[in-house]
Coordinates of C-alpha atoms in Angstrom, one line a residue:
M1 CA 22.5 6.5 19.9
S2 CA 19.7 4.8 18.3
G3 CA 19.6 4.0 14.6
P4 CA 19.7 0.3 14.1
P5 CA 22.8 -1.1 13.4
S6 CA 23.9 -2.8 9.8
G7 CA 25.2 -6.0 10.8
T8 CA 23.0 -9.0 11.0
S9 CA 25.5 -12.0 10.3
G10 CA 24.8 -15.5 11.2
A11 CA 21.0 -16.1 11.1
R12 CA 19.3 -13.5 9.1
P13 CA 15.6 -12.5 10.1
P14 CA 13.1 -13.9 7.5
A15 CA 12.9 -11.0 4.5
A16 CA 10.7 -8.2 5.2
P17 CA 8.8 -5.9 2.2
P18 CA 10.8 -3.1 1.3
L19 CA 9.9 -0.1 3.7
D20 CA 8.5 2.0 0.9
D21 CA 5.8 -0.7 0.0
R22 CA 4.0 -1.7 2.6
D23 CA 0.1 -0.9 3.9
G24 CA -0.7 1.3 6.6
V25 CA -0.4 5.1 7.1
I26 CA 2.8 7.4 7.9
W27 CA 2.2 10.9 10.0
L28 CA 3.6 13.4 7.8
D29 CA 3.9 16.9 8.1
G30 CA 0.7 17.0 10.3
R31 CA -1.8 14.5 8.9
L32 CA -2.0 10.5 8.4
V33 CA -1.2 9.6 4.4
P34 CA -1.0 6.3 3.1
W35 CA 2.3 4.7 3.7
R36 CA 3.2 4.4 -0.2
E37 CA 2.2 8.2 -0.5
A38 CA 4.8 9.4 2.1
R39 CA 7.2 10.8 -0.2
L40 CA 9.9 13.6 -0.6
H41 CA 11.3 15.2 -3.3
V42 CA 14.8 14.3 -4.7
L43 CA 15.9 17.7 -4.8
S44 CA 15.1 18.0 -0.6
H45 CA 18.0 19.7 1.1
G46 CA 18.0 17.1 4.1
L47 CA 19.0 14.5 1.3
H48 CA 21.8 16.3 -0.2
Y49 CA 23.8 17.8 3.1
G50 CA 23.1 14.9 5.5
G51 CA 20.9 17.7 7.4
S52 CA 18.0 15.5 8.6
V53 CA 17.6 14.3 12.2
F54 CA 16.0 11.3 13.6
E55 CA 15.1 8.8 16.4
G56 CA 14.7 5.2 17.1
E57 CA 11.7 4.4 19.6
R58 CA 10.5 1.1 21.2
V59 CA 6.8 -0.2 21.4
Y60 CA 6.5 -2.4 24.4
A61 CA 3.1 -3.8 25.1
G62 CA 1.7 -1.0 22.9
Q63 CA 3.5 1.9 24.8
V64 CA 6.5 3.9 23.3
F65 CA 9.3 3.4 25.9
K66 CA 10.5 6.7 26.9
L67 CA 8.7 8.6 24.4
H68 CA 8.6 12.4 25.7
E69 CA 12.8 12.2 26.2
H70 CA 13.1 10.9 22.6
S71 CA 10.5 13.6 21.2
L72 CA 13.1 15.8 23.2
R73 CA 16.1 15.3 21.8
L74 CA 14.5 15.2 18.3
V75 CA 13.3 19.1 18.7
A76 CA 17.3 19.5 20.3
S77 CA 19.0 17.5 17.9
A78 CA 17.1 19.9 14.9
R79 CA 18.0 22.6 16.6
E80 CA 21.8 21.4 16.7
M81 CA 21.6 21.6 13.0
G82 CA 20.3 24.8 12.6
F83 CA 16.6 24.7 12.2
A84 CA 13.4 24.1 14.3
L85 CA 10.7 21.8 14.4
P86 CA 7.2 22.9 13.3
W87 CA 6.1 21.0 16.3
D88 CA 7.1 20.6 19.9
A89 CA 7.9 17.5 21.8
D90 CA 4.4 17.4 23.5
E91 CA 2.7 17.3 19.9
L92 CA 5.0 14.9 18.7
D93 CA 4.4 12.7 21.5
A94 CA 0.8 12.7 20.6
A95 CA 1.4 12.0 16.9
T96 CA 3.6 9.2 17.7
R97 CA 0.9 7.8 20.2
Q98 CA -1.6 8.1 17.0
V99 CA 0.8 6.5 14.4
V100 CA 1.5 3.6 16.9
A101 CA -2.5 2.9 17.6
H102 CA -3.5 3.4 14.2
A103 CA -0.7 0.7 13.3
G104 CA -2.4 -1.5 16.2
L105 CA 1.1 -2.3 17.3
T106 CA 2.0 -3.7 20.5
E107 CA 5.8 -4.8 20.0
G108 CA 7.6 -2.8 17.4
Y109 CA 9.8 0.3 16.3
V110 CA 9.1 3.8 15.7
R111 CA 11.1 6.3 13.4
P112 CA 10.4 10.1 13.5
V113 CA 12.2 11.9 11.4
A114 CA 12.8 15.6 10.1
W115 CA 14.7 17.0 7.0
R116 CA 14.8 20.3 5.2
G117 CA 12.6 20.6 2.0
S118 CA 13.2 21.4 -1.6
E119 CA 13.1 24.9 -1.7
T120 CA 16.6 25.3 -2.6
L121 CA 20.3 23.7 -2.7
R122 CA 21.9 26.2 -1.7
L123 CA 24.3 25.1 1.1
V124 CA 23.0 27.7 3.5
A125 CA 19.2 27.4 3.3
P126 CA 17.8 29.1 6.6
G127 CA 14.7 29.6 4.8
T128 CA 14.1 26.0 3.7
A129 CA 11.0 24.4 4.9
V130 CA 11.1 21.9 7.9
H131 CA 9.3 18.7 7.2
V132 CA 8.6 15.7 9.6
A133 CA 7.4 12.2 9.4
I134 CA 6.6 9.4 11.8
A135 CA 6.5 5.9 10.7
A136 CA 6.0 2.3 12.8
W137 CA 5.9 -0.8 12.2
P138 CA 6.8 -4.2 13.7
W139 CA 10.4 -5.0 14.1
P140 CA 11.1 -7.1 16.9
R141 CA 14.7 -7.8 16.9
V142 CA 17.8 -6.5 15.3
F143 CA 20.3 -9.1 15.7
T144 CA 19.8 -13.0 15.4
A145 CA 22.8 -14.5 16.6
G146 CA 21.1 -16.3 19.3
P147 CA 21.8 -15.7 23.1
G148 CA 25.3 -16.2 22.8
G149 CA 25.7 -12.5 22.0
I150 CA 27.3 -10.9 19.1
R151 CA 31.0 -10.4 17.8
L152 CA 32.2 -6.7 16.6
A153 CA 35.3 -5.8 14.4
T154 CA 37.4 -2.7 15.2
S155 CA 36.9 -0.5 12.6
R156 CA 39.2 1.8 10.8
W157 CA 36.7 4.8 11.0
R158 CA 36.4 7.1 13.8
R159 CA 34.0 9.3 15.7
P160 CA 34.9 12.8 15.5
A161 CA 36.1 15.4 17.7
P162 CA 33.0 17.2 18.9
D163 CA 34.6 20.6 17.9
T164 CA 34.8 19.1 14.4
A165 CA 30.9 17.8 14.2
P166 CA 27.3 18.1 15.9
V167 CA 28.1 15.1 18.2
R168 CA 25.0 16.0 20.3
A169 CA 22.6 15.5 17.6
K170 CA 21.1 12.6 16.2
T171 CA 21.8 13.2 12.7
A172 CA 21.8 11.3 9.3
A173 CA 25.5 13.1 8.5
L174 CA 27.2 11.5 11.8
Y175 CA 25.6 8.1 11.0
A176 CA 27.1 7.9 7.5
L177 CA 29.9 6.7 9.7
G178 CA 28.5 3.8 11.4
S179 CA 27.1 2.6 8.3
L180 CA 30.7 2.3 6.6
A181 CA 31.8 0.8 9.8
G182 CA 29.0 -1.8 9.8
Q183 CA 29.2 -2.5 6.2
E184 CA 33.1 -3.6 6.6
A185 CA 32.3 -5.6 9.8
E186 CA 29.8 -7.6 7.8
A187 CA 32.3 -8.2 4.9
A188 CA 34.6 -9.5 7.6
G189 CA 32.3 -12.2 9.1
R190 CA 31.4 -10.3 12.1
D191 CA 27.5 -8.6 13.5
D192 CA 28.8 -5.1 14.2
A193 CA 31.9 -2.8 14.4
L194 CA 33.5 -0.8 17.3
L195 CA 34.6 2.3 16.4
L196 CA 37.5 4.3 18.4
D197 CA 37.3 8.2 18.9
H198 CA 39.3 10.7 17.0
R199 CA 42.1 10.1 19.6
G200 CA 42.1 6.3 19.2
R201 CA 40.3 5.4 22.5
L202 CA 37.0 3.4 22.8
A203 CA 34.0 4.8 21.7
E204 CA 31.0 3.2 20.7
A205 CA 29.5 0.5 18.1
T206 CA 27.7 1.5 14.8
G207 CA 24.4 2.6 16.7
A208 CA 24.9 1.6 20.2
N209 CA 26.9 2.4 23.4
L210 CA 29.7 0.2 24.9
F211 CA 30.2 -1.0 28.2
L212 CA 33.0 -3.0 29.9
V213 CA 33.0 -5.1 33.1
I214 CA 35.9 -4.8 34.7
D215 CA 36.3 -6.6 38.3
G216 CA 32.4 -6.0 38.9
A217 CA 32.4 -2.5 37.8
L218 CA 30.7 -1.1 34.9
H219 CA 33.0 1.3 32.3
T220 CA 31.5 3.3 29.9
P221 CA 33.0 6.0 27.6
P222 CA 31.7 9.4 28.6
P223 CA 29.4 11.3 26.1
E224 CA 31.9 13.7 24.5
C225 CA 32.1 12.4 20.7
V226 CA 29.3 9.6 21.4
L227 CA 25.7 10.5 21.6
D228 CA 24.3 10.3 25.7
G229 CA 22.0 7.3 24.8
I230 CA 18.6 7.2 26.6
T231 CA 18.9 3.7 26.8
R232 CA 22.8 4.3 28.2
R233 CA 21.6 6.5 30.9
K234 CA 18.5 4.1 31.7
V235 CA 20.9 1.3 31.9
L236 CA 23.5 3.1 34.1
A237 CA 20.8 4.0 36.5
L238 CA 19.7 0.1 36.9
A239 CA 23.3 -0.9 37.3
R240 CA 23.3 1.7 40.3
G241 CA 20.0 0.3 41.5
L242 CA 21.6 -3.2 41.8
G243 CA 24.7 -2.0 43.9
L244 CA 27.0 -1.9 40.8
E245 CA 29.9 0.6 40.6
T246 CA 29.2 2.5 37.4
V247 CA 32.7 4.7 36.1
E248 CA 32.4 7.0 33.0
R249 CA 36.1 7.5 31.6
H250 CA 38.2 7.2 29.0
M251 CA 39.6 4.0 27.7
E252 CA 42.4 2.6 25.2
P253 CA 41.9 0.1 23.4
A254 CA 44.0 -2.4 25.4
E255 CA 41.8 -2.5 28.2
L256 CA 39.1 -4.5 26.5
A257 CA 41.9 -7.2 27.7
R258 CA 40.9 -6.4 31.0
A259 CA 37.2 -7.0 31.1
Q260 CA 35.4 -10.1 31.9
E261 CA 32.1 -9.0 29.8
V262 CA 31.1 -6.9 27.3
F263 CA 27.8 -5.5 26.1
L264 CA 26.0 -2.6 23.8
T265 CA 23.1 -0.5 24.6
G266 CA 20.5 1.3 22.5
T267 CA 16.8 1.5 21.8
A268 CA 16.9 -1.2 18.9
Y269 CA 20.0 -3.1 20.7
E270 CA 18.5 -2.9 23.7
V271 CA 20.8 -4.7 26.2
Q272 CA 23.2 -6.7 23.7
P273 CA 25.8 -9.1 24.9
V274 CA 29.0 -9.2 22.9
T275 CA 31.1 -12.4 23.1
A276 CA 33.9 -11.1 20.6
V277 CA 35.9 -8.1 20.1
D278 CA 38.5 -8.6 17.1
A279 CA 40.6 -11.7 18.8
L280 CA 39.3 -11.6 22.5
E281 CA 36.2 -13.5 23.3
Y282 CA 33.9 -13.0 26.1
P283 CA 31.1 -14.9 28.3
V284 CA 27.8 -13.6 28.5
G285 CA 28.1 -13.1 32.4
A286 CA 26.1 -12.4 35.6
V287 CA 26.5 -8.7 35.2
T288 CA 25.3 -8.7 31.6
T289 CA 22.6 -11.4 32.6
A290 CA 21.5 -9.5 35.2
L291 CA 21.4 -5.9 33.1
V292 CA 19.3 -7.9 30.3
R293 CA 17.0 -8.7 32.9
A294 CA 16.3 -5.8 34.5
Y295 CA 15.7 -3.4 31.5
A296 CA 13.4 -6.3 30.1
R297 CA 11.4 -5.2 33.3
A298 CA 12.0 -1.6 33.3
V299 CA 10.9 -1.2 29.5
R300 CA 7.4 -2.8 30.4
E301 CA 6.8 -1.6 33.8
G302 CA 3.1 -0.1 33.5
T303 CA 2.6 -2.4 30.5
G304 CA 1.7 -5.6 32.0
P305 CA 3.7 -8.6 32.9
A306 CA 7.4 -8.7 31.7
P307 CA 8.6 -11.8 29.7
V308 CA 8.8 -15.1 31.5
G309 CA 12.3 -16.6 32.0
G310 CA 14.3 -13.7 32.3
A311 CA 17.0 -15.2 30.0
A312 CA 19.0 -13.1 27.4
P313 CA 17.2 -12.6 24.5
A314 CA 18.0 -13.9 21.2
A315 CA 19.9 -11.2 19.4
A316 CA 18.6 -8.2 21.5
G317 CA 18.8 -5.3 19.5
G318 CA 20.5 1.0 17.3
S319 CA 22.2 3.5 20.4
G320 CA 19.3 5.1 21.6

């Protein structure tokens, strides 16, 4: 998954200016426009019916990690939601690079988003224009809870069955569940929420994939009703490269008690250690630490030296 999570309890980052009142430019429908002028009409179809799709991408040393995979997924998400983007993945790649370069970003976040326009508010609107915007800004961390990791609360909200929702799409319609779950987790004093699937099995966090370390092996739910995150796939490959056994399988919540380590993965989260789920507590163990370091190296391959020291990043931070 790759939307940013809601939880940042503990130490909060310094207040940032609101996202609609900043200097710079945003790529909107094929051209760069001043940041404050990148608007949509209040009667846009995507705003009313949850039909927008989006991506979350990270910039490391001036380069967007896994850019083409993100662009391909944006195109595929739109198709899953019943509309076609006016630009293909290669054109979206070029536009993203243009935005990042114009912003002078070396470390930051990129948000491409696409939505149906305001020609009609009829629920079925195949002829509605499709708009695309790409914005980029400095945003180095999601959580600031420190290297000890974050604490989760199991949510009452569940991920829907794959035959009841477009689970393969990164769409605003599904992220409403994560928003609700995250709000409740924050109110309970936790950093993020853990969601179960429609059958009550372990699923994911509000915007990140879930991993359990059990007897040295890596276990993660299959991407049936959760997004098959780009970071998820990369971490599985890194784990295999480190000689770790990886297992994709359905897991009941009771298996949290069997885990020696727990962590989350996502574009915004990166590899995020988890130190508690409800009443259960976990150390930031050797497997998690090794994958934090391996991922930190991987995102900077070809961009320059990796960060010195190799320690777990402070609050490495949506499923992506």
